[in-house]
Amino acid sequence: MDLTELEKLFGDADEIEIEGFKLEAEELDLTLMLQAISQAVSSKLHTTPFKFTPPAEKYESRISEVVVGATKADGGTRNKSLKIGGETAPPFYYFEDYQGHKPVISHDVFDMPISLPGHVKPYFEGVMDDPVKWAKLRVKKFNAEMITLHLVSSDPMVKDTPIKESCELIEDILQAVKVPLIIGGSGNPRKDPELLSNAARICSGERVILSTVCPDMDYKRVAKAAIEHNHPLITLISMNPDEMRRLNKNLMKEGVTPENIIMDLFTGGVGYGIEYTISAMERCRLSGLKGDKFLALPMASATSNSWSAREAWMTNDAWGPREWRGPLWESTTAVIALLSGADLFMMLHPLSIGIMESVIESLFNPKSLTGEGEIKYPGWISVDV
Amino acid sequence: MFKMARLTALQLYKYLPAKNCGRCDETTCMAFAIQLLDRKKKASNCPELTEEGLKKLIEVTTPPVRDIEFGAGENVVTVGGEEVMYRHELRFFNPPPIFIDVSDLMSEKEIRGRISLVKEFEIDRVGMKLRLQGISVRCASDNPEKFRETVRIVARDFQGALVLCSFNPDALSAGAEVAGNKRPLLYAANRDNWERVLEIARKYNTSLVVYSNNLDELGTLVREISARDFNNIILDPGIEAENSGLARTLNKFVMLRKSAVNGVRALGYPLMGSTVSLWMDSKEKSPDEKRKLAYYESTVAGILLDRFVGLLILHSSEIWSILPLVTLRQNIYTDPRVEPAVKAKVYEIGTPDENSPVFITTNFALTYFSVSGDLENAKIPCHLLVVDTEGLAATVAVAAEKITASGVKKALEESGIEHKVKHRKLIIPGVAARLKGSLEDATGWDIIVGPQDSSQISNFLKENW
């Protein structure tokens, strides 16, 4: 009988008592397999040390890369060209060899003085009735690396600004600031196609982002202009990955390439639909990485929507000062969208933007991920504050 | 271990005695199996199982991230119990409890203030009350006697759940002596003290946290403790919030959840984080710098809430920094399979009569509760007609054309509102202004465009009604 059989027989017993044992032998040769015994004994006292293996999975495809803004070398007049998208894994999953371009924040500028909460207005003192001044302020004072020009006054229900006038403003903006641009329509499905097609023509070669395209407008017209004048566009479908997929597919049928589409699944602020945003974006990003080419596209987040949350603008002592509460509402929304896969942000408040920039810095391209050795963290017990 | 999401009632039924005895308060074992799946009943609710049978049923219904309990009476806290990485794959189950930080170096005044905060903090949202779950007391002094006194003070004034924090088992023991009957969570066991901390956890029949920054060590410690037949464990892998530390922390939390979901038993436990760590060296900071720190703490806590944390310890007591967190927590943990919509019909606010105004709004739960809340606060008796917009909020519904002229016409007819009021004036949300013309054509009613936000309704009516 070999010792392993003996081990099996006795299992994890501490002690073995043998009864009625009789040994008859002329010569007794005892060979003790000490190692086997000591292992049998030791396996009861200690568990095997745990070895952690990063649960990395491989993804089938990459998210497309979209170039925003064209420099002189590429036929435009922007100072810089930015690239977004290109991810190989979910947001910042470095353990799965995440690579991608750094997410970008575009600062909001409106073509008319819109109603802003009282604690936001002071940041834009003296510029709100002049979009050119506003854009310059954004770039000079707040270091904007992109500007979104929201042509809200063009809405027939607002001021119905003539296309010609909007185009003149776009030209002025192109002259005034040299950062990549987003041209935002008013959202009116009957006017926007004409507006955006004309904007495309005015900005020919600059690779401005045309925002936004959706199924209930003549998107084919916008697609044609985008292709002709070489601009990317943003598709907008509220929180519905299946509908978004359909729209992107239809656009690609029209000849728009994945390098020219950015998806916006609508960003609801914290408390106002953010969970829909999270799930819609996560579903799209995961599908894209797993091989669905109609969803393997960068995503945009119009985070300034979060300002419609009463928690962001309302004065309410029970909720604390809105000067802090408001920006935090926007930046929290933005950070969640970032973790859900957003590559491009449209944001309003300079404080929110500042915080987002530092979060993006911290999460993007970390110098080391292994971080061996002890960290400061356990010291939290003794914090004196 | 199965993932509950993939189990069927029929599969669970096989583990049950099939006696249909009714002692679990269900009529049949199959009905009980369904309740088990929905987590409305536990394996231990079946009194007819053998010891072996109960063990097997518990094993098969244990989620990949175990659910861990502590606390006593009305203040039992459940942590973990998760099955998936992404909420759209199923749902998330247990909203992470939030504990507010107290240390034995704080003044009694400060401590009382924090206790009041946790007791009184209550935000009404979508028909639910958002609250803080308890107090975390740490032995910053490293003096067990001082710690005991502080815990005594807290336990006397505060009946909610507690976490006792120290790496010194003498301190934990001292604190548990005066709060043991509340079954406080013990923070934390590490490579040096785990045997003693385990002893204390067993003594007071409570749960403990295992801390290690090193994931090999974390799993090894868990294995040691689990091998001693103790599984009431919460994991703390540590937080680094500066520079690239944030990316490391995020990856740790993601990897740990993914490992659990993939079936790695040694890591199949809920995660926690203490953002108190962000406040190191902050005592001499100015009030404004402290607010910036509170802002950043809230941001990091939000990241953790989005990425798998099961329990949070926060230092900031500023309401504005806590508000987005309790709201975000509620959002993330709602069941994505259930549309938060209210019934589409006429609701009466106060006691309206035939001359009272008629408002329309969408059937998105948040919209309904906000609007009806504002109308109630403004003390305006009126009729509130909720239109079915498939659970979409006003701005979205208008953009997606889920509020249409024909839809509103139908709602008006079906609601019978025409018999309840003499006038034919309908107040629509400000964001639906563009529908005024088409609504007037379709319904024949006078359409009055209301304010952009329902909080302005009171002023609006004063001027326009």
PDB file of N, CA, C and O in Angstrom, chain A residues 262-294:
ATOM      1  N   ILE A 262     -20.152  60.319 -34.303  1.00  0.00           N
ATOM      2  CA  ILE A 262     -20.059  60.286 -32.846  1.00  0.00           C
ATOM      3  C   ILE A 262     -21.489  60.108 -32.345  1.00  0.00           C
ATOM      4  O   ILE A 262     -22.404  60.740 -32.868  1.00  0.00           O
ATOM      5  N   MET A 263     -21.708  59.243 -31.362  1.00  0.00           N
ATOM      6  CA  MET A 263     -23.075  58.961 -30.902  1.00  0.00           C
ATOM      7  C   MET A 263     -23.399  59.741 -29.625  1.00  0.00           C
ATOM      8  O   MET A 263     -22.565  59.803 -28.723  1.00  0.00           O
ATOM      9  N   ASP A 264     -24.629  60.241 -29.548  1.00  0.00           N
ATOM     10  CA  ASP A 264     -25.086  60.853 -28.296  1.00  0.00           C
ATOM     11  C   ASP A 264     -26.373  60.154 -27.897  1.00  0.00           C
ATOM     12  O   ASP A 264     -27.384  60.250 -28.591  1.00  0.00           O
ATOM     13  N   LEU A 265     -26.305  59.447 -26.760  1.00  0.00           N
ATOM     14  CA  LEU A 265     -27.494  58.716 -26.316  1.00  0.00           C
ATOM     15  C   LEU A 265     -28.325  59.514 -25.327  1.00  0.00           C
ATOM     16  O   LEU A 265     -29.194  58.964 -24.668  1.00  0.00           O
ATOM     17  N   PHE A 266     -28.044  60.774 -25.213  1.00  0.00           N
ATOM     18  CA  PHE A 266     -28.712  61.741 -24.339  1.00  0.00           C
ATOM     19  C   PHE A 266     -28.260  61.571 -22.901  1.00  0.00           C
ATOM     20  O   PHE A 266     -28.347  60.479 -22.334  1.00  0.00           O
ATOM     21  N   THR A 267     -27.766  62.636 -22.341  1.00  0.00           N
ATOM     22  CA  THR A 267     -27.300  62.579 -20.960  1.00  0.00           C
ATOM     23  C   THR A 267     -28.355  63.190 -20.045  1.00  0.00           C
ATOM     24  O   THR A 267     -28.611  64.396 -20.107  1.00  0.00           O
ATOM     25  N   GLY A 268     -28.951  62.350 -19.231  1.00  0.00           N
ATOM     26  CA  GLY A 268     -29.839  62.861 -18.200  1.00  0.00           C
ATOM     27  C   GLY A 268     -28.980  63.177 -16.986  1.00  0.00           C
ATOM     28  O   GLY A 268     -28.068  62.427 -16.674  1.00  0.00           O
ATOM     29  N   GLY A 269     -29.225  64.268 -16.323  1.00  0.00           N
ATOM     30  CA  GLY A 269     -28.425  64.614 -15.153  1.00  0.00           C
ATOM     31  C   GLY A 269     -28.668  63.641 -14.007  1.00  0.00           C
ATOM     32  O   GLY A 269     -29.575  62.809 -14.072  1.00  0.00           O
ATOM     33  N   VAL A 270     -27.843  63.737 -12.972  1.00  0.00           N
ATOM     34  CA  VAL A 270     -28.065  62.922 -11.774  1.00  0.00           C
ATOM     35  C   VAL A 270     -29.478  63.206 -11.277  1.00  0.00           C
ATOM     36  O   VAL A 270     -29.860  64.358 -11.109  1.00  0.00           O
ATOM     37  N   GLY A 271     -30.256  62.154 -11.094  1.00  0.00           N
ATOM     38  CA  GLY A 271     -31.626  62.309 -10.633  1.00  0.00           C
ATOM     39  C   GLY A 271     -32.617  62.561 -11.751  1.00  0.00           C
ATOM     40  O   GLY A 271     -33.819  62.594 -11.512  1.00  0.00           O
ATOM     41  N   TYR A 272     -32.145  62.728 -12.967  1.00  0.00           N
ATOM     42  CA  TYR A 272     -33.037  63.054 -14.079  1.00  0.00           C
ATOM     43  C   TYR A 272     -32.788  62.141 -15.271  1.00  0.00           C
ATOM     44  O   TYR A 272     -32.860  62.561 -16.405  1.00  0.00           O
ATOM     45  N   GLY A 273     -32.505  60.908 -14.974  1.00  0.00           N
ATOM     46  CA  GLY A 273     -32.352  59.920 -16.034  1.00  0.00           C
ATOM     47  C   GLY A 273     -30.947  59.412 -16.232  1.00  0.00           C
ATOM     48  O   GLY A 273     -30.674  58.721 -17.205  1.00  0.00           O
ATOM     49  N   ILE A 274     -30.039  59.723 -15.299  1.00  0.00           N
ATOM     50  CA  ILE A 274     -28.647  59.309 -15.521  1.00  0.00           C
ATOM     51  C   ILE A 274     -28.496  57.796 -15.644  1.00  0.00           C
ATOM     52  O   ILE A 274     -27.608  57.315 -16.353  1.00  0.00           O
ATOM     53  N   GLU A 275     -29.368  57.050 -14.962  1.00  0.00           N
ATOM     54  CA  GLU A 275     -29.235  55.599 -15.042  1.00  0.00           C
ATOM     55  C   GLU A 275     -29.541  55.090 -16.443  1.00  0.00           C
ATOM     56  O   GLU A 275     -28.965  54.089 -16.894  1.00  0.00           O
ATOM     57  N   TYR A 276     -30.424  55.780 -17.138  1.00  0.00           N
ATOM     58  CA  TYR A 276     -30.703  55.417 -18.528  1.00  0.00           C
ATOM     59  C   TYR A 276     -29.484  55.700 -19.393  1.00  0.00           C
ATOM     60  O   TYR A 276     -29.135  54.923 -20.289  1.00  0.00           O
ATOM     61  N   THR A 277     -28.865  56.844 -19.118  1.00  0.00           N
ATOM     62  CA  THR A 277     -27.643  57.212 -19.829  1.00  0.00           C
ATOM     63  C   THR A 277     -26.564  56.157 -19.606  1.00  0.00           C
ATOM     64  O   THR A 277     -25.943  55.684 -20.553  1.00  0.00           O
ATOM     65  N   ILE A 278     -26.354  55.796 -18.333  1.00  0.00           N
ATOM     66  CA  ILE A 278     -25.334  54.790 -18.010  1.00  0.00           C
ATOM     67  C   ILE A 278     -25.581  53.518 -18.814  1.00  0.00           C
ATOM     68  O   ILE A 278     -24.688  53.015 -19.497  1.00  0.00           O
ATOM     69  N   SER A 279     -26.788  52.974 -18.714  1.00  0.00           N
ATOM     70  CA  SER A 279     -27.040  51.684 -19.348  1.00  0.00           C
ATOM     71  C   SER A 279     -27.024  51.757 -20.864  1.00  0.00           C
ATOM     72  O   SER A 279     -26.494  50.857 -21.508  1.00  0.00           O
ATOM     73  N   ALA A 280     -27.561  52.826 -21.427  1.00  0.00           N
ATOM     74  CA  ALA A 280     -27.542  52.960 -22.886  1.00  0.00           C
ATOM     75  C   ALA A 280     -26.096  53.045 -23.387  1.00  0.00           C
ATOM     76  O   ALA A 280     -25.709  52.377 -24.336  1.00  0.00           O
ATOM     77  N   MET A 281     -25.286  53.863 -22.726  1.00  0.00           N
ATOM     78  CA  MET A 281     -23.894  54.036 -23.153  1.00  0.00           C
ATOM     79  C   MET A 281     -23.087  52.766 -22.934  1.00  0.00           C
ATOM     80  O   MET A 281     -22.301  52.365 -23.797  1.00  0.00           O
ATOM     81  N   GLU A 282     -23.272  52.114 -21.780  1.00  0.00           N
ATOM     82  CA  GLU A 282     -22.496  50.896 -21.525  1.00  0.00           C
ATOM     83  C   GLU A 282     -22.855  49.810 -22.535  1.00  0.00           C
ATOM     84  O   GLU A 282     -21.978  49.096 -23.029  1.00  0.00           O
ATOM     85  N   ARG A 283     -24.139  49.698 -22.834  1.00  0.00           N
ATOM     86  CA  ARG A 283     -24.557  48.704 -23.817  1.00  0.00           C
ATOM     87  C   ARG A 283     -23.919  48.990 -25.173  1.00  0.00           C
ATOM     88  O   ARG A 283     -23.412  48.078 -25.843  1.00  0.00           O
ATOM     89  N   CYS A 284     -23.940  50.241 -25.584  1.00  0.00           N
ATOM     90  CA  CYS A 284     -23.373  50.602 -26.889  1.00  0.00           C
ATOM     91  C   CYS A 284     -21.872  50.337 -26.934  1.00  0.00           C
ATOM     92  O   CYS A 284     -21.358  49.740 -27.879  1.00  0.00           O
ATOM     93  N   ARG A 285     -21.167  50.783 -25.897  1.00  0.00           N
ATOM     94  CA  ARG A 285     -19.708  50.617 -25.880  1.00  0.00           C
ATOM     95  C   ARG A 285     -19.332  49.149 -25.893  1.00  0.00           C
ATOM     96  O   ARG A 285     -18.453  48.705 -26.617  1.00  0.00           O
ATOM     97  N   LEU A 286     -20.012  48.344 -25.064  1.00  0.00           N
ATOM     98  CA  LEU A 286     -19.696  46.914 -25.003  1.00  0.00           C
ATOM     99  C   LEU A 286     -20.014  46.230 -26.335  1.00  0.00           C
ATOM    100  O   LEU A 286     -19.225  45.411 -26.813  1.00  0.00           O
ATOM    101  N   SER A 287     -21.161  46.571 -26.923  1.00  0.00           N
ATOM    102  CA  SER A 287     -21.499  45.995 -28.236  1.00  0.00           C
ATOM    103  C   SER A 287     -20.444  46.348 -29.272  1.00  0.00           C
ATOM    104  O   SER A 287     -20.041  45.502 -30.061  1.00  0.00           O
ATOM    105  N   GLY A 288     -20.034  47.603 -29.255  1.00  0.00           N
ATOM    106  CA  GLY A 288     -19.020  48.050 -30.206  1.00  0.00           C
ATOM    107  C   GLY A 288     -17.733  47.274 -30.053  1.00  0.00           C
ATOM    108  O   GLY A 288     -17.150  46.807 -31.038  1.00  0.00           O
ATOM    109  N   LEU A 289     -17.287  47.094 -28.809  1.00  0.00           N
ATOM    110  CA  LEU A 289     -16.040  46.370 -28.559  1.00  0.00           C
ATOM    111  C   LEU A 289     -16.171  44.898 -28.915  1.00  0.00           C
ATOM    112  O   LEU A 289     -15.189  44.243 -29.256  1.00  0.00           O
ATOM    113  N   LYS A 290     -17.402  44.392 -28.830  1.00  0.00           N
ATOM    114  CA  LYS A 290     -17.605  42.977 -29.122  1.00  0.00           C
ATOM    115  C   LYS A 290     -17.920  42.711 -30.581  1.00  0.00           C
ATOM    116  O   LYS A 290     -18.318  41.614 -30.939  1.00  0.00           O
ATOM    117  N   GLY A 291     -17.775  43.730 -31.430  1.00  0.00           N
ATOM    118  CA  GLY A 291     -17.818  43.484 -32.869  1.00  0.00           C
ATOM    119  C   GLY A 291     -18.935  44.148 -33.646  1.00  0.00           C
ATOM    120  O   GLY A 291     -18.987  44.047 -34.863  1.00  0.00           O
ATOM    121  N   ASP A 292     -19.833  44.900 -32.962  1.00  0.00           N
ATOM    122  CA  ASP A 292     -20.923  45.547 -33.699  1.00  0.00           C
ATOM    123  C   ASP A 292     -20.406  46.859 -34.295  1.00  0.00           C
ATOM    124  O   ASP A 292     -20.229  47.836 -33.584  1.00  0.00           O
ATOM    125  N   LYS A 293     -20.153  46.865 -35.598  1.00  0.00           N
ATOM    126  CA  LYS A 293     -19.509  48.028 -36.204  1.00  0.00           C
ATOM    127  C   LYS A 293     -20.411  49.259 -36.239  1.00  0.00           C
ATOM    128  O   LYS A 293     -19.924  50.365 -36.445  1.00  0.00           O
ATOM    129  N   PHE A 294     -21.727  49.054 -36.043  1.00  0.00           N
ATOM    130  CA  PHE A 294     -22.621  50.217 -36.062  1.00  0.00           C
ATOM    131  C   PHE A 294     -22.657  50.917 -34.712  1.00  0.00           C
ATOM    132  O   PHE A 294     -23.295  51.962 -34.565  1.00  0.00           O
TER     133      PHE A 294
END
